[in-house]
Amino acid sequence: MGPSKPTKSPRRPPSDWDRLFELGVMAVGLSTLVLVWALVAKMALDALPSMERFGPGFLTGVVWDPTKEVFGALPFIFGTLLTSGIAFIIGVPLSIGIAIYLSELAPPWVRGPLSFVVELLAAVPSVIYGLWAMYALRPVIANDIEPFFKSVLGWTPLFQGNAVGLDKFTAGIILAIMIIPTIASVSKEAMRAVPDTQREAALSLGATSYETTRIAVLSYARSGIFGACILGLGRALGETMAVTMTIGNANRISWSLLDPGQTMASLIANNWGEAQGIQLSALIEVGLVLFFVALLVNLFARLMVGRVLKAVPSTGVGL
Amino acid sequence: MNTFEVRKLKNELASAAALACVILALIPLMYILFEVVKTGAPAISWQFLTSRTVGTGGPGEGIGNAILGTLLLLFYASLIGIPVGLLTGIYVSEYGNNRIGYTIRFFNDVLANFPSIVIGLLAYALVVDLMRLGFSLIAGSFALAIIMIPIVSNTTEEALRMVPNSLREGALALGVPRWRATLKVVLSNGRNGVATGTLLAIARIAGETAPLILTAFYSSYWSASLTEPIASLPVTIFRNYNSPSKVLLEQAWGAALVLIMIVLSINISVRLLLRNRTSNGKREVMKTWKARLSRKA
C-alpha cells in the first residue's frame, strides 16, 4: 500500500477548478503560438505554385515581370539588405550615444522625461514618417545632402546618377531615424543593468566619466548592446510604409544609393491589391522569405538581449 | 598639454558628442510634429471630420469614414486581442515557471518585434483566403489583434510580477482557491499595469498601415459591416500622400494630424498616470492592502 490518502473534503475539491483554470489559460496562451505556425504553413501552401515553378532559383532570379510571369526575388532581398545596412550604419552610433547620455551622463531629473521623448519616436506611425519624409525631408536630401555626398564620394559606385530624393538613400535615412528608439532604449536598459560597483571601481582608480563608460559600462553591457543593434536591424528589415513611400519603387538591382529600389516589404505593399494567380503566390513566397529572415534575426537578438533584460528584479514569480 | 588635460578634454568631447546624439534624434520628432500640425490643421473642420471620402477631390469631402473605420478596427481588435493577451500574461506570470511557460514567453517576445506586414500576410491567409471572407473589417481586426496580443501579454506579465508573493500566500492561507486568488487578488492589484499595457497596445495598432493594406483594404463609403472592406486613417494617408489633387493631399495631412493626436495623447496620458507608480508600485500595493486590512480590523 502507498501512503494513506488525505481525507476527502465533503465539498467538491477546489483543485479541479484550479486545474481547469490553469489548463484554460494555458490553452489561450498556446493558441497564438499554434495559430501563427498553422498560418505560416498555410502561407507556404499558398506559395507552393510559385515554389514549384521557380524552385530555389526564385531567390537568385533578378527579373520580376508580372506580364511575362517571371518572378525572381533577388532585387528585393538586395534592396532590403542595402537600405537596412544604411540605417544600421547611421542609426547604431547615434543610438549608442543616446543610450550613453541617458544612462551615464544625464542628470537624474532629465533622464526619465528624455527617455520618454526618445521613445515617442517609436510611437509615431510609420505612414506619418513616410508622409513627412516625402514632403519635408526629401527636398533637403535632394538639394543639399545628396549633392554633397556626390561631390565627395561620386567616384564610388554608391553615388552614381541624379539626386532626386526618392531612392535608397532617403529610405535608409528614414529607417535610421525609425530604429533609433529601439536600439537606444534597449541599450540603455543593458547599461542600467551594469552593477554600480563596476563604475565605482573605475572611478576610484581615477578614471574620467568617459573612461568609466568605456572600461566599466560598455565592455560589461556589450552583449546587450549588440543584441539591441540586432533588434534594430530586425525592425529595419521589415519596416514597410515609410520605405514604400520613399524608395521610388524600381524592381532592379543597382548599387547606387541614388537610384530607386524596392524592398521585400515594399514590394508586397505596392502590389498586393492587384496581384492574382502566380504573382500573388510569388508575393506570398517573398513574404515567407521575409518571415524567416525576421525570425532568425529576432531569435538571435533575443539570445543576446534576453540574459541581460530578464534579470530584472522581481519578487512575485508566481507560486 | 599633459596627459591629465588630454583625458579631461577627451571626456568633455565625448560628453558633448553623446548630448549631440540626443539632440540630433529629437530634431526629427519635433519637425514631424511641427509639419503635421502646420499642414494638417488648416484641413480640419467639422465637415472634414464627418463626411466621407469620395476620392474625386471635389468639395465637401472628408475623412469621417476613415475615422469610423479606425475606431471599429480598434474596437474589434481589442475584443480579440485584450482577453487573449491578458490570459496569456496570467498564464506566463502565475503558472509559467515551466517549459510551456518559457516557450510562450519567448515566442511572444519574438512576435512583439515581428514586421507587421508579415502579420498582415498571416491574417490574409486565414480570414481572406481560408475563410473566404475577402478584404474585410474582420480580417483587419484579426491582424491588429495578433499585433496586440504579445504587447498586452508582456505588460500583463510584468505587472503581475510586481505583485508581492505575500499577497498570494495570504489569499491561499485563507483558503481561497488559487484561480480565485489569481483573479481577485493578483490581477486586481496589477490592474494599473495591465491597463497601461492595453492602452499602449491600442496606440500602437492605431497607426499600423501595412497589415491593413493586406487585409481591410479600403472603402470610400460609410461601412460598419464585418465582411466588407473598410477605410482607416493610416490607409487614407497612404492612398492620398502622392495625389496630384490638392484636396486629396489635404485629406492625407488632416488624417495624419488626427492619427498622431490619437497616438500621442494615449502615450502621454499613460506616461503621466504612470509617473509615480512604476518606481514605487510595489510599495503602493502593500500600503493600500495594509490600509484595507486595518480598516476592517
Coordinates of C-alpha atoms in Angstrom, one line a residue:
Chain A
M1 CA 0.0 0.0 0.0
G2 CA 1.2 3.5 -0.7
P3 CA 0.9 6.4 1.7
S4 CA -2.5 7.0 3.1
K5 CA -4.8 9.2 1.0
P6 CA -5.7 12.6 2.5
T7 CA -9.3 12.7 3.9
K8 CA -11.7 13.9 1.2
S9 CA -13.4 17.2 1.9
P10 CA -17.2 16.9 1.7
R11 CA -17.5 19.6 -1.0
R12 CA -16.1 19.4 -4.5
P13 CA -12.4 19.7 -4.1
P14 CA -11.2 23.1 -5.4
S15 CA -8.2 21.5 -7.1
D16 CA -10.4 20.6 -10.0
W17 CA -11.4 24.1 -10.7
D18 CA -7.8 25.1 -10.3
R19 CA -6.7 22.6 -12.8
L20 CA -9.4 23.7 -15.2
F21 CA -8.4 27.3 -14.8
E22 CA -4.7 26.6 -15.3
L23 CA -5.4 24.4 -18.4
G24 CA -7.8 27.1 -19.7
V25 CA -5.2 29.9 -19.6
M26 CA -2.5 27.6 -20.9
A27 CA -4.7 26.8 -23.9
V28 CA -5.3 30.5 -24.6
G29 CA -1.5 31.1 -24.2
L30 CA -0.7 28.4 -26.6
S31 CA -3.4 29.3 -29.1
T32 CA -1.5 32.3 -30.5
L33 CA 1.6 30.2 -31.0
V34 CA -0.2 27.3 -32.7
L35 CA -2.3 29.6 -34.8
V36 CA 0.7 31.6 -36.0
W37 CA 2.6 28.5 -37.0
A38 CA -0.5 27.0 -38.7
L39 CA -0.9 30.2 -40.7
V40 CA 2.8 30.0 -41.7
A41 CA 2.1 26.6 -43.0
K42 CA -1.0 27.9 -44.9
M43 CA 1.2 30.7 -46.4
A44 CA 3.7 28.0 -47.5
L45 CA 0.8 26.2 -49.2
D46 CA -0.3 29.4 -51.0
A47 CA 3.3 29.9 -52.1
L48 CA 3.6 26.4 -53.5
P49 CA 2.7 27.2 -57.1
S50 CA 5.5 29.8 -57.2
M51 CA 7.9 27.4 -55.4
E52 CA 7.2 24.6 -57.9
R53 CA 7.6 26.8 -60.9
F54 CA 10.7 28.7 -59.9
G55 CA 12.4 26.4 -57.4
P56 CA 15.4 27.7 -55.5
G57 CA 16.1 30.0 -58.4
F58 CA 13.4 32.3 -57.1
L59 CA 15.9 33.6 -54.5
T60 CA 18.6 34.4 -57.2
G61 CA 16.3 35.5 -60.1
V62 CA 16.8 39.1 -61.0
V63 CA 13.7 39.6 -63.1
W64 CA 10.3 40.5 -61.7
D65 CA 7.9 40.7 -64.6
P66 CA 4.2 40.2 -64.0
T67 CA 3.3 40.4 -67.7
K68 CA 5.7 37.6 -68.7
E69 CA 5.0 35.8 -65.3
V70 CA 8.7 35.6 -64.5
F71 CA 9.5 36.2 -60.8
G72 CA 12.8 36.4 -59.0
A73 CA 13.3 37.9 -55.6
L74 CA 16.9 38.9 -55.6
P75 CA 16.4 42.7 -56.3
F76 CA 14.2 42.9 -53.2
I77 CA 16.4 40.9 -51.0
F78 CA 19.2 43.2 -52.2
G79 CA 17.2 46.3 -51.6
T80 CA 16.2 45.2 -48.1
L81 CA 19.8 44.4 -47.1
L82 CA 21.1 47.7 -48.6
T83 CA 18.6 50.0 -47.0
S84 CA 18.8 48.2 -43.7
G85 CA 22.6 48.4 -43.9
I86 CA 22.5 52.2 -44.4
A87 CA 20.1 52.5 -41.5
F88 CA 22.4 50.4 -39.4
I89 CA 25.5 52.4 -40.1
I90 CA 23.8 55.7 -39.4
G91 CA 21.5 54.6 -36.6
V92 CA 23.8 52.5 -34.4
P93 CA 26.4 55.1 -33.4
L94 CA 23.6 57.7 -32.8
S95 CA 21.6 55.3 -30.7
I96 CA 24.5 54.2 -28.6
G97 CA 25.4 57.9 -28.0
I98 CA 21.8 58.5 -26.8
A99 CA 21.9 55.4 -24.6
I100 CA 25.2 56.5 -23.0
Y101 CA 23.8 60.0 -22.4
L102 CA 20.6 58.7 -20.9
S103 CA 22.2 56.0 -18.8
E104 CA 25.5 57.6 -17.7
L105 CA 25.6 61.4 -18.2
A106 CA 22.2 62.9 -17.9
P107 CA 21.2 64.4 -14.6
P108 CA 18.6 62.2 -12.9
W109 CA 15.8 64.7 -13.4
V110 CA 16.1 64.8 -17.2
R111 CA 16.6 61.1 -17.5
G112 CA 13.0 60.0 -17.3
P113 CA 11.4 62.7 -19.5
L114 CA 14.1 62.5 -22.1
S115 CA 13.9 58.7 -22.3
F116 CA 10.2 59.1 -22.8
V117 CA 10.6 61.6 -25.6
V118 CA 13.1 59.4 -27.4
E119 CA 10.6 56.5 -27.1
L120 CA 7.9 58.7 -28.6
L121 CA 9.9 58.5 -31.8
A122 CA 8.8 54.8 -31.9
A123 CA 5.2 55.8 -31.3
V124 CA 4.9 57.9 -34.4
P125 CA 3.1 55.7 -37.1
S126 CA 5.3 54.6 -40.0
V127 CA 3.0 56.1 -42.5
I128 CA 3.4 59.5 -41.0
Y129 CA 7.2 59.1 -41.2
G130 CA 6.6 58.4 -44.9
L131 CA 4.4 61.5 -45.4
W132 CA 6.9 63.7 -43.6
A133 CA 9.9 62.2 -45.5
M134 CA 8.1 62.8 -48.8
Y135 CA 7.4 66.5 -48.2
A136 CA 9.8 67.8 -45.6
L137 CA 12.9 65.5 -45.7
R138 CA 13.1 64.8 -49.4
P139 CA 13.8 68.4 -50.6
V140 CA 16.6 68.7 -48.1
I141 CA 18.1 65.4 -49.1
A142 CA 17.8 66.0 -52.8
N143 CA 19.1 69.6 -52.8
D144 CA 21.8 69.5 -50.1
I145 CA 22.7 66.1 -48.7
E146 CA 22.9 64.0 -51.8
P147 CA 24.8 66.6 -53.9
F148 CA 27.3 66.8 -51.0
F149 CA 27.9 63.1 -51.0
K150 CA 28.0 63.0 -54.8
S151 CA 30.8 65.6 -54.8
V152 CA 32.8 63.7 -52.1
L153 CA 32.1 60.1 -53.0
G154 CA 30.9 60.5 -56.6
W155 CA 33.8 58.2 -57.7
T156 CA 32.4 55.2 -55.9
P157 CA 29.6 53.1 -57.4
L158 CA 27.4 54.1 -54.4
F159 CA 26.7 57.6 -55.5
Q160 CA 26.1 57.5 -59.3
G161 CA 23.2 59.2 -61.0
N162 CA 21.0 62.1 -60.2
A163 CA 20.0 63.3 -56.8
V164 CA 16.2 63.1 -56.8
G165 CA 15.5 62.2 -53.2
L166 CA 13.2 59.2 -53.9
D167 CA 15.7 56.5 -53.6
K168 CA 17.5 54.0 -51.3
F169 CA 19.5 56.8 -49.6
T170 CA 16.3 58.5 -48.4
A171 CA 14.8 55.2 -47.4
G172 CA 17.9 54.3 -45.5
I173 CA 17.9 57.7 -43.6
I174 CA 14.2 57.4 -42.6
L175 CA 14.9 53.8 -41.5
A176 CA 17.8 55.0 -39.4
I177 CA 15.5 57.5 -37.6
M178 CA 12.9 54.8 -37.0
I179 CA 15.3 52.2 -35.5
I180 CA 16.9 54.8 -33.1
P181 CA 14.3 54.4 -30.3
T182 CA 14.5 50.6 -30.4
I183 CA 18.3 50.4 -30.2
A184 CA 18.7 53.3 -27.8
S185 CA 16.1 52.2 -25.2
V186 CA 17.3 48.5 -25.2
S187 CA 20.9 49.6 -25.0
K188 CA 20.1 52.0 -22.2
E189 CA 18.4 49.1 -20.2
A190 CA 21.5 47.0 -20.8
M191 CA 23.7 49.8 -19.5
R192 CA 21.5 50.4 -16.5
A193 CA 21.8 46.7 -15.6
V194 CA 25.6 47.1 -15.1
P195 CA 26.2 47.0 -11.4
D196 CA 27.3 50.3 -9.8
T197 CA 30.4 48.5 -8.2
Q198 CA 31.8 48.3 -11.8
R199 CA 31.5 52.1 -12.2
E200 CA 32.8 52.8 -8.7
A201 CA 35.8 50.6 -9.2
A202 CA 36.8 52.5 -12.4
L203 CA 36.1 55.9 -10.8
S204 CA 38.1 55.0 -7.7
L205 CA 41.1 54.4 -9.9
G206 CA 40.8 58.0 -11.2
A207 CA 39.0 57.3 -14.5
T208 CA 37.1 60.2 -16.0
S209 CA 33.4 59.5 -16.7
Y210 CA 34.2 58.9 -20.4
E211 CA 36.8 56.3 -19.4
T212 CA 34.4 54.8 -16.8
T213 CA 31.8 54.4 -19.5
R214 CA 34.3 52.8 -21.9
I215 CA 36.0 50.5 -19.5
A216 CA 33.3 49.6 -17.0
V217 CA 29.9 50.1 -18.7
L218 CA 30.4 49.4 -22.4
S219 CA 32.5 46.3 -22.0
Y220 CA 30.2 44.9 -19.4
A221 CA 27.0 45.6 -21.4
R222 CA 28.4 44.8 -24.8
S223 CA 26.3 41.6 -25.4
G224 CA 23.1 43.5 -24.5
I225 CA 24.1 46.5 -26.8
F226 CA 24.9 44.1 -29.6
G227 CA 21.5 42.4 -29.2
A228 CA 19.8 45.8 -29.2
C229 CA 21.5 46.6 -32.5
I230 CA 20.3 43.3 -34.0
L231 CA 16.8 44.1 -32.8
G232 CA 17.0 47.4 -34.5
L233 CA 18.2 45.6 -37.7
G234 CA 15.2 43.4 -37.4
R235 CA 12.9 46.4 -37.3
A236 CA 14.6 47.9 -40.3
L237 CA 14.3 44.7 -42.4
G238 CA 10.5 44.5 -42.0
E239 CA 9.6 48.2 -42.0
T240 CA 7.1 48.8 -44.7
M241 CA 5.2 52.0 -45.1
A242 CA 7.9 54.7 -44.7
V243 CA 10.2 52.7 -47.1
T244 CA 7.4 52.1 -49.7
M245 CA 6.7 55.9 -49.8
T246 CA 10.4 57.0 -50.2
I247 CA 12.3 54.3 -52.0
G248 CA 11.0 55.1 -55.5
N249 CA 9.8 51.5 -56.4
A250 CA 12.0 50.1 -59.1
N251 CA 12.3 46.3 -59.5
R252 CA 16.0 46.2 -60.4
I253 CA 19.4 45.8 -58.7
S254 CA 21.6 48.9 -58.6
W255 CA 24.4 49.6 -56.2
S256 CA 23.9 53.3 -56.5
L257 CA 22.1 54.7 -53.4
L258 CA 20.7 57.5 -55.6
D259 CA 18.7 55.0 -57.8
P260 CA 15.3 53.9 -56.8
G261 CA 14.9 50.4 -55.5
Q262 CA 12.4 48.1 -53.8
T263 CA 12.5 46.0 -50.6
M264 CA 10.7 42.8 -49.9
A265 CA 8.1 44.6 -47.7
S266 CA 7.6 47.5 -50.1
L267 CA 7.1 45.1 -53.0
I268 CA 4.3 43.3 -51.1
A269 CA 2.6 46.6 -50.0
N270 CA 2.8 48.0 -53.5
N271 CA 1.5 45.1 -55.5
W272 CA -0.9 43.5 -53.1
G273 CA -4.2 45.0 -54.3
E274 CA -3.9 43.9 -58.0
A275 CA -1.8 40.7 -57.7
Q276 CA -3.5 37.5 -58.7
G277 CA -2.7 33.9 -59.5
I278 CA 1.0 33.1 -59.8
Q279 CA 2.0 36.7 -59.0
L280 CA 0.1 36.5 -55.7
S281 CA 1.8 33.2 -55.0
A282 CA 5.2 34.8 -55.7
L283 CA 4.4 37.7 -53.4
I284 CA 3.5 35.3 -50.6
E285 CA 6.7 33.5 -51.2
V286 CA 8.6 36.8 -50.8
G287 CA 6.6 37.3 -47.5
L288 CA 7.7 33.8 -46.4
V289 CA 11.3 34.7 -47.0
L290 CA 10.8 37.9 -45.0
F291 CA 9.2 35.9 -42.2
F292 CA 12.2 33.6 -41.9
V293 CA 14.7 36.4 -42.1
A294 CA 12.9 38.3 -39.4
L295 CA 12.6 35.1 -37.3
L296 CA 16.3 34.4 -37.5
V297 CA 17.3 38.0 -36.7
N298 CA 14.9 38.2 -33.8
L299 CA 15.8 34.9 -32.3
F300 CA 19.5 35.9 -32.5
A301 CA 18.8 39.3 -30.9
R302 CA 16.7 37.6 -28.1
L303 CA 19.5 35.3 -27.2
M304 CA 21.9 38.3 -26.9
V305 CA 19.5 40.6 -25.0
G306 CA 17.5 38.1 -23.1
R307 CA 20.1 37.3 -20.5
V308 CA 20.5 40.9 -19.6
L309 CA 17.0 42.1 -19.6
K310 CA 15.3 39.1 -17.9
A311 CA 17.5 39.8 -14.9
V312 CA 15.0 42.5 -13.8
P313 CA 14.5 42.1 -10.1
S314 CA 11.1 40.8 -9.1
T315 CA 9.5 39.4 -6.0
G316 CA 6.4 37.8 -7.4
V317 CA 7.3 34.8 -9.6
G318 CA 4.0 33.0 -9.3
L319 CA 3.6 30.3 -6.8
Chain B
M1 CA 49.3 69.8 -22.5
N2 CA 49.9 66.9 -20.1
T3 CA 48.1 63.6 -20.0
F4 CA 45.6 64.7 -17.5
E5 CA 44.4 67.6 -19.6
V6 CA 44.2 65.4 -22.6
R7 CA 42.0 63.0 -20.7
K8 CA 39.8 65.8 -19.4
L9 CA 39.4 67.1 -22.9
K10 CA 38.5 63.7 -24.3
N11 CA 35.9 63.4 -21.5
E12 CA 34.3 66.6 -22.4
L13 CA 34.3 65.9 -26.1
A14 CA 32.7 62.5 -25.5
S15 CA 30.0 64.0 -23.3
A16 CA 29.3 66.7 -25.8
A17 CA 29.1 64.1 -28.6
A18 CA 26.6 62.0 -26.6
L19 CA 24.4 65.1 -25.9
A20 CA 24.6 65.9 -29.6
C21 CA 23.3 62.5 -30.5
V22 CA 20.2 63.1 -28.3
I23 CA 19.6 66.5 -29.8
L24 CA 20.0 65.1 -33.3
A25 CA 17.4 62.4 -32.6
L26 CA 14.9 64.9 -31.2
I27 CA 15.0 67.1 -34.3
P28 CA 13.0 64.7 -36.5
L29 CA 10.4 64.2 -33.8
M30 CA 9.9 68.0 -33.3
Y31 CA 10.0 68.5 -37.1
I32 CA 7.4 65.8 -37.7
L33 CA 5.0 67.2 -35.1
F34 CA 5.5 70.8 -36.4
E35 CA 5.0 69.8 -40.0
V36 CA 1.9 67.6 -39.3
V37 CA 0.2 70.3 -37.2
K38 CA 1.2 73.1 -39.7
T39 CA -0.1 71.3 -42.8
G40 CA -2.8 69.3 -41.3
A41 CA -4.6 71.9 -39.1
P42 CA -6.0 74.0 -42.0
A43 CA -7.8 70.9 -43.3
I44 CA -9.6 70.2 -40.1
S45 CA -13.2 71.3 -39.9
W46 CA -16.4 69.7 -38.6
Q47 CA -17.4 68.9 -42.1
F48 CA -14.0 67.4 -42.8
L49 CA -14.3 65.1 -39.8
T50 CA -17.8 64.0 -40.5
S51 CA -18.1 63.5 -44.3
R52 CA -16.9 60.5 -46.2
T53 CA -14.1 60.4 -48.8
V54 CA -15.4 60.5 -52.3
G55 CA -12.0 60.3 -53.8
T56 CA -12.5 62.8 -56.7
G57 CA -11.2 65.8 -54.8
G58 CA -14.5 67.6 -55.1
P59 CA -15.8 70.0 -52.4
G60 CA -17.2 68.7 -49.1
E61 CA -15.1 65.6 -48.8
G62 CA -13.7 64.4 -45.5
I63 CA -12.2 61.6 -43.6
G64 CA -15.2 60.7 -41.5
N65 CA -15.5 57.1 -42.8
A66 CA -11.8 56.6 -42.1
I67 CA -12.2 57.8 -38.5
L68 CA -15.1 55.5 -38.0
G69 CA -13.2 52.7 -39.7
T70 CA -10.2 53.1 -37.4
L71 CA -12.4 53.2 -34.3
L72 CA -14.2 50.0 -35.5
L73 CA -10.9 48.3 -36.2
L74 CA -9.6 49.2 -32.8
F75 CA -12.8 48.0 -31.1
Y76 CA -12.9 44.6 -32.8
A77 CA -9.1 44.1 -32.5
S78 CA -9.3 44.9 -28.7
L79 CA -12.3 42.5 -28.4
I80 CA -10.0 39.6 -29.5
G81 CA -6.6 40.9 -28.5
I82 CA -7.1 42.1 -24.9
P83 CA -8.7 38.9 -23.5
V84 CA -6.2 36.6 -25.2
G85 CA -3.2 38.8 -24.3
L86 CA -4.5 39.1 -20.7
L87 CA -5.0 35.4 -20.2
T88 CA -1.6 34.6 -21.8
G89 CA 0.0 37.1 -19.4
I90 CA -1.7 35.5 -16.4
Y91 CA -0.6 32.0 -17.5
V92 CA 3.0 33.1 -18.1
S93 CA 3.3 35.0 -14.8
E94 CA 1.3 32.7 -12.5
Y95 CA 1.7 29.2 -13.9
G96 CA 4.5 29.7 -16.3
N97 CA 7.6 28.5 -14.5
N98 CA 7.9 25.5 -16.7
R99 CA 8.8 24.6 -20.3
I100 CA 5.5 25.6 -21.8
G101 CA 5.6 29.0 -20.0
Y102 CA 9.1 29.8 -21.2
T103 CA 8.1 28.8 -24.7
I104 CA 5.1 31.0 -24.8
R105 CA 7.0 33.9 -23.3
F106 CA 9.9 33.5 -25.7
F107 CA 7.5 33.3 -28.7
N108 CA 5.6 36.4 -27.6
D109 CA 8.9 38.3 -27.2
V110 CA 9.8 37.4 -30.8
L111 CA 6.3 38.1 -32.1
A112 CA 6.3 41.5 -30.4
N113 CA 9.2 42.6 -32.7
F114 CA 7.9 41.0 -35.8
P115 CA 7.4 43.0 -39.0
S116 CA 3.7 44.0 -39.1
I117 CA 3.4 43.3 -42.8
V118 CA 4.2 39.6 -42.1
I119 CA 1.4 39.6 -39.6
G120 CA -0.9 41.1 -42.3
L121 CA 0.1 38.1 -44.5
L122 CA -0.9 35.7 -41.8
A123 CA -4.3 37.3 -41.3
Y124 CA -4.8 37.3 -45.0
A125 CA -4.0 33.6 -45.2
L126 CA -6.6 32.9 -42.5
V127 CA -9.5 35.3 -42.9
V128 CA -9.3 36.5 -46.5
D129 CA -8.1 33.3 -48.1
L130 CA -9.0 30.3 -46.0
M131 CA -12.3 31.6 -44.6
R132 CA -13.2 33.2 -47.9
L133 CA -14.3 36.5 -46.3
G134 CA -12.3 38.7 -48.7
F135 CA -10.8 42.0 -47.7
S136 CA -12.9 42.9 -44.7
L137 CA -13.1 44.7 -41.3
I138 CA -12.8 41.3 -39.6
A139 CA -9.6 40.5 -41.4
G140 CA -8.1 43.8 -40.5
S141 CA -9.2 43.4 -36.8
F142 CA -7.7 40.0 -36.7
A143 CA -4.3 41.2 -38.0
L144 CA -4.3 44.1 -35.5
A145 CA -5.3 41.6 -32.7
I146 CA -2.3 39.4 -33.4
I147 CA -0.1 42.5 -33.1
M148 CA -1.8 43.4 -29.8
I149 CA -1.5 40.0 -28.1
P150 CA 2.2 40.0 -27.3
I151 CA 2.2 43.6 -26.1
V152 CA -0.8 43.0 -23.8
S153 CA 0.6 39.7 -22.5
N154 CA 4.1 41.0 -21.9
T155 CA 2.9 44.1 -19.9
T156 CA 0.4 41.9 -18.0
E157 CA 3.1 39.5 -17.1
E158 CA 5.4 42.4 -15.9
A159 CA 2.5 44.0 -13.9
L160 CA 1.6 40.7 -12.2
R161 CA 5.2 40.0 -11.3
M162 CA 5.2 43.3 -9.4
V163 CA 2.6 42.0 -7.0
P164 CA 4.4 40.7 -3.9
N165 CA 4.2 37.0 -3.2
S166 CA 3.0 37.6 0.3
L167 CA -0.4 38.7 -1.1
R168 CA -0.7 35.4 -3.0
E169 CA 0.3 33.5 0.1
G170 CA -2.1 35.4 2.2
A171 CA -5.0 34.6 0.0
L172 CA -4.2 31.0 -0.2
A173 CA -3.7 30.8 3.6
L174 CA -7.3 32.0 3.9
G175 CA -8.4 29.0 1.9
V176 CA -9.1 30.9 -1.3
P177 CA -8.7 28.6 -4.3
R178 CA -5.8 29.5 -6.5
W179 CA -7.7 30.6 -9.5
R180 CA -9.8 33.0 -7.4
A181 CA -6.7 34.3 -5.7
T182 CA -5.2 34.9 -9.2
L183 CA -8.2 36.8 -10.5
K184 CA -9.3 38.6 -7.3
V185 CA -6.0 39.4 -5.6
V186 CA -3.2 39.2 -8.1
L187 CA -5.0 40.7 -11.1
S188 CA -6.8 43.4 -9.2
N189 CA -3.5 44.6 -7.7
G190 CA -1.8 44.5 -11.1
R191 CA -4.7 46.2 -12.9
N192 CA -2.9 49.6 -13.4
G193 CA 0.0 47.9 -15.2
V194 CA -2.5 45.8 -17.3
A195 CA -4.5 49.0 -18.2
T196 CA -1.3 50.7 -19.2
G197 CA -0.2 47.9 -21.5
T198 CA -3.6 47.7 -23.1
L199 CA -3.7 51.4 -23.8
L200 CA -0.2 51.3 -25.3
A201 CA -1.1 48.4 -27.5
I202 CA -4.1 50.3 -28.8
A203 CA -1.9 53.3 -29.5
R204 CA 0.5 51.0 -31.4
I205 CA -2.1 49.3 -33.6
A206 CA -3.9 52.6 -34.3
G207 CA -1.1 53.6 -36.6
E208 CA -0.5 50.3 -38.3
T209 CA -0.8 50.5 -42.0
A210 CA 0.8 47.6 -43.8
P211 CA -1.3 44.9 -42.3
L212 CA -4.5 46.8 -43.2
I213 CA -3.5 47.2 -46.8
L214 CA -3.3 43.4 -46.9
T215 CA -6.5 42.7 -45.0
A216 CA -9.0 45.5 -44.5
F217 CA -8.1 47.3 -47.7
Y218 CA -10.1 50.5 -48.3
S219 CA -13.6 51.7 -49.0
S220 CA -14.7 55.2 -49.7
Y221 CA -18.2 54.5 -48.3
W222 CA -19.6 54.5 -44.8
S223 CA -19.5 50.9 -43.6
A224 CA -19.6 49.0 -40.4
S225 CA -20.1 45.5 -41.9
L226 CA -17.7 42.9 -40.6
T227 CA -17.3 41.3 -44.0
E228 CA -16.8 44.5 -46.1
P229 CA -13.6 46.3 -46.8
I230 CA -13.3 49.4 -44.6
A231 CA -11.3 52.7 -44.6
S232 CA -8.9 53.6 -41.9
L233 CA -6.9 56.7 -41.1
P234 CA -3.4 55.2 -42.0
V235 CA -4.6 53.7 -45.3
T236 CA -6.2 57.0 -46.2
I237 CA -2.9 58.7 -45.7
F238 CA -1.2 56.1 -47.9
R239 CA -3.7 56.3 -50.7
N240 CA -3.6 60.1 -50.8
Y241 CA 0.0 61.0 -50.0
N242 CA 1.1 61.1 -53.6
S243 CA -2.0 62.5 -55.1
P244 CA -1.8 65.4 -57.5
S245 CA -5.1 66.7 -56.2
K246 CA -4.7 69.3 -53.6
V247 CA -7.9 68.3 -51.8
L248 CA -6.8 64.6 -51.5
L249 CA -3.4 65.6 -50.3
E250 CA -5.0 67.8 -47.7
Q251 CA -7.0 64.8 -46.6
A252 CA -3.8 62.9 -46.1
W253 CA -2.4 65.6 -43.9
G254 CA -5.6 66.0 -42.0
A255 CA -5.8 62.3 -41.4
A256 CA -2.2 62.4 -40.2
L257 CA -3.0 65.1 -37.7
V258 CA -6.0 63.2 -36.3
L259 CA -4.0 59.9 -36.1
I260 CA -0.9 61.5 -34.4
M261 CA -3.2 63.2 -31.9
I262 CA -4.8 59.9 -31.0
V263 CA -1.5 58.1 -30.7
L264 CA 0.4 60.8 -28.8
S265 CA -2.4 61.6 -26.4
I266 CA -2.7 57.9 -25.4
N267 CA 1.1 57.7 -24.9
I268 CA 1.4 60.9 -23.0
S269 CA -1.6 60.3 -20.7
V270 CA -0.3 56.8 -19.9
R271 CA 3.1 58.3 -19.1
L272 CA 1.5 61.0 -16.8
L273 CA -0.6 58.3 -15.0
L274 CA 2.4 56.0 -14.6
R275 CA 5.0 58.6 -13.5
N276 CA 4.7 57.8 -9.8
R277 CA 3.6 54.3 -10.0
T278 CA 6.4 52.5 -11.7
S279 CA 9.1 53.2 -9.2
N280 CA 7.2 52.5 -6.0
G281 CA 4.4 50.4 -7.4
K282 CA 5.2 47.5 -5.1
R283 CA 5.2 49.8 -2.0
E284 CA 1.9 51.3 -3.1
V285 CA 0.3 47.8 -3.3
M286 CA 1.5 46.9 0.2
K287 CA 0.3 50.3 1.5
T288 CA -3.2 50.0 0.1
W289 CA -3.6 46.5 1.4
K290 CA -2.4 47.3 4.8
A291 CA -4.8 50.2 4.9
R292 CA -7.7 48.0 3.8
L293 CA -6.8 45.3 6.3
S294 CA -6.5 47.7 9.2
R295 CA -9.8 49.3 8.3
K296 CA -11.6 46.0 8.5
A297 CA -10.0 45.1 11.8

